[in-house]
Amino acid sequence: MPLSGNSENEKNMVNNIHNVSEMPTIPKNTKRILLLFSIIGIVGCLLILIPQVRNAIILFGERFIVHRKLNNSVWNGILIQVSSSILLLFFFGFIFSKSHQNFLLLLPIIFGYLVVAIYGVNILYWDEWNLPVFINGILEHGIRFKDFVSQHNEHRLVFPKIVFLIIGLIFHINSKVYMYVSWILNSFIYLSLISYLKHITKNQNSKMNIFIALLLGFIVFDTIQIENLLWGFQIGFIMVNCFAVLSFYLFHIWTFSNKNKYLIFSLIAAVVSAFSALHGLFVLPVILCIMGIDSFSKKEFVAKNYIYILIPLIFVYTFYFYNYHKVPYHPDYFGAPLYKLPLYFFCVLGSPLIPRYYNQFDLVFRTVFMGFIIFSTNIIITIYLIRKKKVNMNIFPLCLIYFSFVFCASLTMGRVGFGIGQALSLRYTSCVLLGIAGLVLIIFNEFIINNRKQFVAYGLFALFFLIMAQNTDFSSLRNYSELRKMQQNILLDYRNQPLENLKNIRSWNDYESAKERIELIESHKWSVFFEK
């Protein structure tokens, strides 16, 4: 798999990938246009905030565009998307018209922190109610191996449980602290993407590089994944993404450097990912898949490289599925008519790119269509890279893309029985967003660095940024936070609450079981009771 130097293409590969002397510049006329966008953005957003203008826009839209009355929540969603898109034009113009500094790269990390700081609420919710029992068991009988490897639904949360235990004991099972851990992990993902970006551009900080880095950052911290950002228990999903990205990146470095330490660390990261949540199991198979595509492209096959991956893969799968049992309350595998399988797959794949203010039918239709577009685009790009023998130059982004594909396929196999609407669950978007980031990196590598069809690439990146801006719906964040605060108040006053209210935070079988679990965290002063 490492570069052999046998072919002329491989001899020039590193030089080509680092060739930034011809990095495109932004023409003066384009800068003027972007500055005009900036002015339009500011004026447009100010106008939308004025009630009279807002009402006039709504009246015009109902009379001449949709030809029917829409409720306020729908209009709020539309206006939020319009205003955020206009703001994006302002931001786009600012980046390309002003001198930039490296601190701009911190904006996505700061944004992610503010989302947790402002909208995060310390409240145990749903699966998090297993944490007090887990930690209390550790306190009573000590640490036991089986407590960490035991199955939770389809997952073996070995490494997330270590985090749950340490953070829980130090910070009294504060859910918001878990959210900050997820933020830190997402920051590592973002920094890994930036590191790869610097690798392929030889550390050049051009304006386009900064723009791409910011685009990648806001993909990583996209608020469409609100459940993973603001639900502490979802550390497992974020850990999978973090260590998968690390594994793919280190594997990519190994293919160029031929230093085995990178391969070893890549395999270690893959194992951590596998025992963080179920879809972490797909990291090693994806690496094998990309190795196979690269071998097919170059018509070369190095058996020992496959053995390096197969040995840990066999170990991980054997250990993971030992004494594994199917979750009884989940549907059968492929538990739906065959025609629903591709619909569910494309729905999951397109879910992060479609805002949620449409009705259910329109939303499913749009996400399926978007998923088909993403899938087709990536397949075409893969064929292009194979024909041009450039797979080895794009191993990292290809791994991200196919990791998201395999994730969507696994969900289709295990969840399609719940119905296609379930594919819209926001917790599934984090892994798919990695595939979007991979697509952005390949477009940048092939069309910007190699100085071909730049206008197409600029247009695609602007479109990606617009989509990310549309999905940043602060009203949804606020509503989510208000719901958690309401649940927090219910929990604090649990003795005076009926069972129906307590079921807002977990599906209790009866009042006594709810009271017993709540009294456990109250006796230890965990969660909300530590702040009481």
Coordinates of C-alpha atoms in Angstrom, one line a residue:
M1 CA 0.0 0.0 0.0
P2 CA 2.8 2.5 0.7
L3 CA 4.2 4.2 -2.4
S4 CA 6.5 1.9 -4.2
G5 CA 7.9 4.4 -6.7
N6 CA 7.5 2.0 -9.5
S7 CA 5.3 4.1 -11.7
E8 CA 5.8 7.6 -13.0
N9 CA 2.5 8.6 -11.6
E10 CA 3.5 7.6 -8.1
K11 CA 6.9 9.3 -8.4
N12 CA 5.3 12.6 -9.1
M13 CA 2.3 12.1 -6.8
V14 CA 3.6 13.9 -3.7
N15 CA 4.9 16.8 -5.7
N16 CA 1.6 17.2 -7.5
I17 CA -0.4 17.1 -4.4
H18 CA 1.8 19.7 -2.8
N19 CA 1.9 22.0 -5.9
V20 CA 0.4 25.2 -4.6
S21 CA 2.4 27.6 -6.6
E22 CA -0.6 27.9 -8.9
M23 CA -3.2 28.3 -6.3
P24 CA -6.0 30.4 -7.7
T25 CA -6.5 34.0 -6.7
I26 CA -9.7 35.9 -6.5
P27 CA -10.1 38.4 -9.3
K28 CA -10.8 42.1 -8.3
N29 CA -14.2 42.0 -10.0
T30 CA -15.1 39.0 -8.0
K31 CA -14.1 40.7 -4.8
R32 CA -16.3 43.7 -5.7
I33 CA -19.3 41.3 -6.3
L34 CA -18.6 39.6 -2.9
L35 CA -18.5 43.0 -1.2
L36 CA -21.8 43.8 -2.8
F37 CA -23.1 40.5 -1.4
S38 CA -21.9 41.7 2.0
I39 CA -23.9 44.9 1.8
I40 CA -27.0 43.0 0.6
G41 CA -26.5 40.6 3.5
I42 CA -26.5 43.2 6.2
V43 CA -29.3 45.3 4.7
G44 CA -31.4 42.1 4.0
C45 CA -31.1 40.8 7.5
L46 CA -31.9 44.1 9.1
L47 CA -35.0 44.4 6.9
I48 CA -36.2 40.9 7.9
L49 CA -35.9 41.9 11.6
I50 CA -38.3 44.9 11.1
P51 CA -41.9 43.6 11.8
Q52 CA -43.5 45.7 9.0
V53 CA -41.1 44.3 6.4
R54 CA -41.4 40.8 7.8
N55 CA -45.3 40.9 7.6
A56 CA -45.1 42.3 4.0
I57 CA -42.8 39.4 3.0
I58 CA -45.2 36.9 4.5
L59 CA -48.2 38.5 2.8
F60 CA -46.4 38.6 -0.5
G61 CA -45.3 34.9 -0.2
E62 CA -48.8 33.7 0.7
R63 CA -50.4 35.6 -2.2
F64 CA -48.0 35.1 -5.0
I65 CA -45.7 32.2 -4.2
V66 CA -47.5 29.5 -2.2
H67 CA -51.0 30.7 -2.8
R68 CA -52.2 29.6 0.6
K69 CA -52.0 30.5 4.3
L70 CA -49.1 29.0 6.3
N71 CA -48.8 28.9 10.0
N72 CA -46.2 31.1 11.8
S73 CA -43.9 28.2 12.6
V74 CA -43.5 27.5 8.9
W75 CA -42.8 31.1 8.0
N76 CA -40.4 31.4 10.9
G77 CA -38.5 28.4 9.5
I78 CA -38.4 29.9 6.0
L79 CA -37.3 33.4 7.1
I80 CA -34.6 31.9 9.3
Q81 CA -33.2 30.0 6.3
V82 CA -33.4 33.1 4.1
S83 CA -31.8 35.3 6.6
S84 CA -29.0 32.8 7.4
S85 CA -28.3 32.4 3.7
I86 CA -28.0 36.2 3.3
L87 CA -25.7 36.3 6.3
L88 CA -23.6 33.6 4.6
L89 CA -23.2 35.9 1.6
F90 CA -21.9 38.5 3.9
F91 CA -19.5 36.1 5.6
F92 CA -18.4 34.8 2.2
G93 CA -17.6 38.3 1.1
F94 CA -15.8 39.1 4.3
I95 CA -13.5 36.2 4.0
F96 CA -12.5 37.0 0.4
S97 CA -12.3 40.8 0.7
K98 CA -10.5 41.3 4.1
S99 CA -7.1 40.2 5.2
H100 CA -7.4 37.0 7.1
Q101 CA -5.6 35.6 10.2
N102 CA -5.3 32.2 11.7
F103 CA -7.7 33.0 14.5
L104 CA -10.5 32.7 11.9
L105 CA -10.0 28.9 12.0
L106 CA -11.1 28.9 15.6
L107 CA -14.6 30.2 14.8
P108 CA -16.2 26.7 14.3
I109 CA -14.7 25.6 17.7
I110 CA -16.0 28.7 19.4
F111 CA -19.4 28.2 17.7
G112 CA -19.5 24.6 19.0
Y113 CA -18.6 25.7 22.5
L114 CA -21.3 28.4 22.5
V115 CA -24.0 26.0 21.4
V116 CA -23.3 23.8 24.4
A117 CA -22.8 26.7 26.8
I118 CA -26.0 28.4 25.8
Y119 CA -28.3 25.6 25.0
G120 CA -27.0 22.6 27.0
V121 CA -29.0 21.6 30.1
N122 CA -27.9 19.3 32.9
I123 CA -30.7 16.7 32.8
L124 CA -30.6 12.9 32.6
Y125 CA -32.6 11.9 29.6
W126 CA -33.7 8.4 28.3
D127 CA -30.6 6.2 28.0
E128 CA -28.6 8.4 30.4
W129 CA -30.7 7.0 33.2
N130 CA -28.6 3.8 33.0
L131 CA -25.5 5.8 34.1
P132 CA -26.5 6.2 37.8
V133 CA -27.0 2.4 38.0
F134 CA -23.7 1.7 36.2
I135 CA -21.7 4.1 38.4
N136 CA -23.5 3.0 41.6
G137 CA -22.7 -0.6 40.8
I138 CA -19.0 0.3 40.4
L139 CA -19.1 2.1 43.8
E140 CA -20.7 -0.9 45.5
H141 CA -18.8 -3.9 44.1
G142 CA -15.8 -2.3 42.4
I143 CA -14.7 -2.3 38.7
R144 CA -15.7 -5.5 36.8
F145 CA -14.7 -6.2 33.2
K146 CA -18.2 -7.3 32.3
D147 CA -19.7 -4.0 33.4
F148 CA -17.8 -2.3 30.5
V149 CA -18.2 -4.9 27.8
S150 CA -21.9 -5.7 28.4
Q151 CA -24.1 -4.9 25.5
H152 CA -26.3 -1.8 25.3
N153 CA -28.7 -2.3 22.4
E154 CA -26.4 -3.2 19.5
H155 CA -23.4 -1.4 21.0
R156 CA -20.5 -2.3 23.3
L157 CA -19.7 1.1 24.9
V158 CA -16.4 0.1 26.5
F159 CA -14.6 3.4 26.0
P160 CA -17.6 5.7 26.5
K161 CA -18.3 3.9 29.8
I162 CA -14.8 4.8 30.9
V163 CA -15.5 8.4 30.2
F164 CA -19.0 8.2 31.8
L165 CA -17.4 6.8 35.0
I166 CA -14.5 9.2 35.3
I167 CA -16.5 12.3 34.4
G168 CA -19.5 11.1 36.4
L169 CA -17.5 10.7 39.6
I170 CA -15.7 14.0 39.3
F171 CA -18.6 16.1 38.1
H172 CA -21.5 14.2 39.8
I173 CA -23.0 12.9 36.5
N174 CA -23.4 16.3 35.0
S175 CA -24.9 15.8 31.6
K176 CA -23.6 19.2 30.4
V177 CA -20.0 18.2 31.1
Y178 CA -20.5 15.1 28.9
M179 CA -21.6 17.6 26.2
Y180 CA -18.4 19.5 26.6
V181 CA -16.5 16.2 26.1
S182 CA -18.4 15.7 22.8
W183 CA -17.4 19.2 21.9
I184 CA -13.7 18.4 22.6
L185 CA -14.0 15.3 20.4
N186 CA -15.6 17.2 17.6
S187 CA -12.8 19.8 17.9
F188 CA -10.3 17.0 17.4
I189 CA -12.2 15.9 14.3
Y190 CA -12.0 19.4 12.9
L191 CA -8.3 19.8 13.7
S192 CA -7.7 16.5 12.0
L193 CA -9.4 17.7 8.8
I194 CA -7.4 21.0 9.0
S195 CA -4.2 18.9 9.4
Y196 CA -5.0 17.0 6.2
L197 CA -5.8 20.2 4.5
K198 CA -2.5 21.7 5.4
H199 CA -0.8 18.4 4.3
I200 CA -2.2 18.6 0.8
T201 CA -1.5 22.3 0.5
K202 CA 1.9 22.3 2.1
N203 CA 0.9 24.5 5.0
Q204 CA -0.1 27.4 2.7
N205 CA -2.7 29.7 4.3
S206 CA -4.4 31.1 1.2
K207 CA -7.9 32.7 1.5
M208 CA -9.4 29.7 -0.3
N209 CA -7.7 27.3 2.2
I210 CA -9.2 29.3 5.1
F211 CA -12.6 29.2 3.5
I212 CA -12.4 25.5 3.0
A213 CA -11.2 25.0 6.6
L214 CA -14.2 27.0 7.9
L215 CA -16.6 25.1 5.7
L216 CA -15.2 21.8 7.1
G217 CA -15.5 23.3 10.7
F218 CA -19.1 24.2 10.3
I219 CA -19.9 20.8 8.8
V220 CA -18.4 19.1 11.9
F221 CA -20.3 21.4 14.2
D222 CA -23.5 21.6 12.1
T223 CA -26.5 22.0 14.5
I224 CA -28.6 19.5 12.4
Q225 CA -26.9 16.9 14.7
I226 CA -28.5 18.6 17.7
E227 CA -29.2 15.3 19.5
N228 CA -25.5 14.4 19.5
L229 CA -24.4 17.9 20.5
L230 CA -26.8 18.4 23.3
W231 CA -27.3 14.9 24.7
G232 CA -24.5 13.8 26.9
F233 CA -25.1 10.1 26.4
Q234 CA -24.2 10.4 22.7
I235 CA -20.5 10.6 23.5
G236 CA -20.3 7.1 22.0
F237 CA -21.4 8.3 18.5
I238 CA -18.9 11.3 18.6
M239 CA -16.1 9.0 19.9
V240 CA -16.7 6.7 16.9
N241 CA -16.4 9.6 14.5
C242 CA -13.3 11.1 16.3
F243 CA -11.3 7.8 16.3
A244 CA -12.5 6.8 12.9
V245 CA -11.2 10.1 11.5
L246 CA -7.9 9.7 13.4
S247 CA -7.6 6.1 12.1
F248 CA -8.2 7.1 8.5
Y249 CA -5.8 10.0 8.7
L250 CA -3.0 8.0 10.2
F251 CA -3.5 5.3 7.6
H252 CA -3.3 7.9 4.9
I253 CA 0.0 9.2 6.3
W254 CA 1.3 5.6 6.5
T255 CA 0.7 5.1 2.8
F256 CA 3.0 8.0 2.0
S257 CA 5.6 7.7 4.7
N258 CA 5.9 3.9 5.0
K259 CA 6.5 4.4 8.7
N260 CA 4.8 1.5 10.6
K261 CA 4.2 3.6 13.7
Y262 CA 1.4 5.4 11.8
L263 CA -0.2 2.1 10.9
I264 CA 0.0 0.8 14.5
F265 CA -1.6 4.0 15.8
S266 CA -4.2 3.8 13.0
L267 CA -5.2 0.3 14.1
I268 CA -5.4 1.3 17.7
A269 CA -7.7 4.2 16.9
A270 CA -9.9 1.7 14.9
V271 CA -10.2 -0.6 17.8
V272 CA -11.2 2.3 20.1
S273 CA -13.8 3.3 17.6
A274 CA -15.2 -0.2 17.3
F275 CA -15.7 -0.4 21.1
S276 CA -17.4 3.0 21.3
A277 CA -20.5 2.2 19.3
L278 CA -21.6 -0.4 16.7
H279 CA -20.7 1.6 13.6
G280 CA -17.1 1.8 14.8
L281 CA -16.8 -1.8 13.6
F282 CA -16.8 -0.5 10.0
V283 CA -13.5 1.5 10.2
L284 CA -11.3 -1.5 9.4
P285 CA -13.5 -2.9 6.6
V286 CA -13.6 0.5 5.0
I287 CA -9.8 0.7 5.1
L288 CA -9.7 -2.7 3.5
C289 CA -12.2 -1.6 0.8
I290 CA -10.2 1.5 -0.1
M291 CA -7.0 -0.5 -0.2
G292 CA -8.7 -2.9 -2.6
I293 CA -9.9 0.0 -4.8
D294 CA -6.4 1.4 -4.8
S295 CA -4.9 -2.0 -5.7
F296 CA -7.4 -2.3 -8.5
S297 CA -6.6 1.1 -9.8
K298 CA -2.8 0.5 -9.9
K299 CA -3.1 -3.2 -10.8
E300 CA -0.9 -4.0 -7.8
F301 CA -1.6 -6.3 -4.9
V302 CA 0.6 -6.4 -1.7
A303 CA -0.6 -9.2 0.4
K304 CA 1.1 -8.2 3.6
N305 CA -0.7 -4.9 3.7
Y306 CA -4.0 -6.7 3.8
I307 CA -2.8 -9.1 6.5
Y308 CA -1.9 -6.0 8.7
I309 CA -5.6 -5.0 8.6
L310 CA -7.2 -8.5 8.7
I311 CA -5.5 -9.6 11.9
P312 CA -7.0 -6.8 14.1
L313 CA -10.2 -7.0 12.2
I314 CA -10.7 -10.7 13.0
F315 CA -9.8 -10.1 16.7
V316 CA -12.3 -7.2 17.0
Y317 CA -15.2 -8.9 15.4
T318 CA -14.6 -12.2 17.3
F319 CA -14.5 -10.4 20.6
Y320 CA -17.4 -8.0 19.8
F321 CA -19.9 -10.7 18.7
Y322 CA -19.0 -13.2 21.4
N323 CA -22.2 -13.8 23.4
Y324 CA -23.9 -11.1 21.3
H325 CA -27.7 -11.1 21.2
K326 CA -30.2 -9.3 19.0
V327 CA -32.1 -6.6 20.7
P328 CA -35.6 -8.1 21.3
Y329 CA -37.6 -4.9 20.9
H330 CA -36.0 -3.9 17.6
P331 CA -37.4 -5.0 14.2
D332 CA -36.0 -7.9 12.2
Y333 CA -33.0 -7.3 10.0
F334 CA -34.3 -6.0 6.6
G335 CA -37.7 -6.0 8.2
A336 CA -39.5 -4.2 5.4
P337 CA -40.4 -4.7 1.7
L338 CA -37.4 -4.5 -0.6
Y339 CA -38.4 -1.3 -2.3
K340 CA -38.1 0.5 1.1
L341 CA -34.4 -0.4 1.5
P342 CA -32.9 2.0 -1.0
L343 CA -35.4 4.7 0.1
Y344 CA -34.3 4.4 3.7
F345 CA -30.6 4.3 2.7
F346 CA -30.9 7.5 0.6
C347 CA -33.0 9.2 3.3
V348 CA -30.3 8.7 5.9
L349 CA -27.6 9.8 3.4
G350 CA -29.4 13.0 2.5
S351 CA -30.8 13.8 5.9
P352 CA -28.1 16.3 7.1
L353 CA -28.6 18.6 4.0
I354 CA -32.3 19.2 4.3
P355 CA -33.9 21.6 6.8
R356 CA -36.6 20.2 8.9
Y357 CA -39.5 22.7 8.4
Y358 CA -41.2 20.7 5.6
N359 CA -44.1 18.3 6.2
Q360 CA -43.2 14.7 6.6
F361 CA -43.9 13.7 2.9
D362 CA -41.9 16.6 1.4
L363 CA -39.1 16.0 3.9
V364 CA -38.7 12.3 3.1
F365 CA -38.9 13.0 -0.7
R366 CA -36.3 15.8 -0.5
T367 CA -33.9 13.8 1.7
V368 CA -34.2 10.7 -0.6
F369 CA -33.5 12.8 -3.6
M370 CA -30.6 14.5 -2.0
G371 CA -29.2 11.2 -0.8
F372 CA -29.3 9.8 -4.3
I373 CA -27.5 12.9 -5.6
I374 CA -24.7 12.5 -3.0
F375 CA -24.4 8.8 -3.6
S376 CA -24.2 9.2 -7.4
T377 CA -21.7 12.0 -7.1
N378 CA -19.4 10.0 -4.9
I379 CA -19.6 6.9 -7.2
I380 CA -18.7 9.0 -10.2
I381 CA -15.8 10.6 -8.4
T382 CA -14.6 7.2 -7.3
I383 CA -14.6 6.0 -10.9
Y384 CA -12.8 9.1 -12.0
L385 CA -10.1 8.6 -9.4
I386 CA -9.7 4.9 -10.3
R387 CA -9.3 5.7 -14.0
K388 CA -6.8 8.5 -13.3
K389 CA -4.9 6.3 -10.7
K390 CA -5.4 9.0 -8.0
V391 CA -7.0 6.9 -5.3
N392 CA -3.8 6.9 -3.3
M393 CA -3.8 10.7 -3.3
N394 CA -7.3 10.7 -1.8
I395 CA -7.4 7.8 0.6
F396 CA -8.4 9.9 3.7
P397 CA -11.5 11.6 2.1
L398 CA -12.5 8.4 0.4
C399 CA -12.4 6.6 3.7
L400 CA -14.7 9.2 5.2
I401 CA -17.1 8.9 2.3
Y402 CA -17.4 5.1 2.3
F403 CA -17.5 5.0 6.1
S404 CA -20.7 7.1 5.9
F405 CA -22.0 4.8 3.2
V406 CA -21.5 1.7 5.3
F407 CA -23.1 3.4 8.3
C408 CA -26.2 4.2 6.2
A409 CA -26.3 0.6 5.0
S410 CA -26.1 -0.8 8.5
L411 CA -28.9 1.5 9.6
T412 CA -31.0 0.3 6.7
M413 CA -30.4 -3.3 7.6
G414 CA -31.3 -2.8 11.3
R415 CA -33.8 0.1 11.4
V416 CA -35.8 0.0 8.2
G417 CA -38.5 -2.0 10.1
F418 CA -39.2 1.2 12.1
G419 CA -40.3 3.0 8.9
I420 CA -38.6 5.4 6.5
G421 CA -39.5 8.4 8.7
Q422 CA -37.2 7.0 11.4
A423 CA -34.2 7.6 9.0
L424 CA -34.7 11.3 9.7
S425 CA -33.5 10.9 13.3
L426 CA -31.0 13.7 13.9
R427 CA -28.6 11.5 15.9
Y428 CA -27.7 9.7 12.6
T429 CA -26.5 12.9 10.9
S430 CA -23.1 13.1 12.5
C431 CA -21.5 10.2 10.7
V432 CA -23.1 11.2 7.4
L433 CA -21.5 14.7 7.8
L434 CA -18.1 13.0 7.7
G435 CA -18.9 11.8 4.2
I436 CA -19.9 15.4 3.2
A437 CA -16.5 16.6 4.5
G438 CA -14.8 13.9 2.5
L439 CA -16.5 15.1 -0.6
V440 CA -15.5 18.7 0.0
L441 CA -11.8 17.6 0.4
I442 CA -11.8 15.6 -2.8
I443 CA -13.3 18.5 -4.8
F444 CA -10.7 20.8 -3.3
N445 CA -7.9 18.4 -4.0
E446 CA -8.9 17.7 -7.6
F447 CA -10.3 20.9 -8.8
I448 CA -8.6 23.7 -6.8
I449 CA -5.1 22.5 -6.1
N450 CA -4.8 21.0 -9.6
N451 CA -6.2 24.2 -11.0
R452 CA -9.0 22.8 -13.1
K453 CA -12.6 23.9 -13.4
Q454 CA -12.2 26.3 -10.5
F455 CA -15.5 28.1 -11.1
V456 CA -17.3 24.8 -10.6
A457 CA -15.5 24.1 -7.4
Y458 CA -16.2 27.6 -6.1
G459 CA -19.9 27.2 -6.9
L460 CA -20.0 23.8 -5.1
F461 CA -18.4 25.2 -2.0
A462 CA -20.7 28.2 -1.9
L463 CA -23.6 25.8 -2.2
F464 CA -22.3 23.6 0.6
F465 CA -22.0 26.7 2.8
L466 CA -25.5 27.8 2.0
I467 CA -26.8 24.4 2.9
M468 CA -25.0 24.4 6.3
A469 CA -26.3 27.9 7.0
Q470 CA -29.9 26.8 6.3
N471 CA -29.6 23.9 8.7
T472 CA -28.4 26.2 11.5
D473 CA -31.8 26.8 13.0
F474 CA -31.4 28.6 16.4
S475 CA -35.1 28.4 17.1
S476 CA -34.8 24.6 17.2
L477 CA -31.8 24.9 19.5
R478 CA -33.8 27.2 21.8
N479 CA -36.9 24.9 21.7
Y480 CA -34.7 21.9 22.5
S481 CA -33.2 23.7 25.4
E482 CA -36.5 24.9 26.8
L483 CA -37.8 21.3 26.7
R484 CA -34.9 20.1 28.7
K485 CA -35.3 22.9 31.2
M486 CA -39.0 21.8 31.6
Q487 CA -37.9 18.2 32.2
Q488 CA -35.3 19.5 34.7
N489 CA -38.0 21.2 36.7
I490 CA -40.2 18.0 36.6
L491 CA -37.3 16.0 37.9
L492 CA -36.6 18.4 40.8
D493 CA -40.2 18.2 41.8
Y494 CA -40.7 14.5 41.1
R495 CA -42.6 13.8 44.3
N496 CA -45.4 16.0 43.2
Q497 CA -45.4 14.9 39.6
P498 CA -47.7 12.2 38.0
L499 CA -46.3 9.3 36.1
E500 CA -47.2 10.9 32.8
N501 CA -45.0 13.9 33.4
L502 CA -42.1 11.7 34.6
K503 CA -42.4 9.7 31.3
N504 CA -41.1 12.9 29.5
I505 CA -37.6 12.0 30.7
R506 CA -37.8 8.2 30.5
S507 CA -40.4 5.6 29.6
W508 CA -41.0 4.2 33.1
N509 CA -43.1 1.1 33.6
D510 CA -44.6 2.4 36.8
Y511 CA -44.3 5.2 39.4
E512 CA -42.4 3.1 41.9
S513 CA -39.6 2.2 39.4
A514 CA -39.3 5.9 38.5
K515 CA -39.2 7.0 42.2
E516 CA -36.5 4.4 43.0
R517 CA -34.2 5.5 40.2
I518 CA -34.7 9.2 41.0
E519 CA -34.1 8.6 44.7
L520 CA -30.8 6.9 43.8
I521 CA -29.4 10.0 42.1
E522 CA -30.9 12.3 44.8
S523 CA -29.2 10.3 47.6
H524 CA -25.8 10.7 45.8
K525 CA -26.5 14.3 44.9
W526 CA -26.0 13.5 41.2
S527 CA -27.2 15.4 38.2
V528 CA -29.7 18.2 38.9
F529 CA -29.7 17.3 42.7
F530 CA -26.0 18.4 43.0
E531 CA -27.0 21.9 41.9
K532 CA -30.2 22.0 44.1

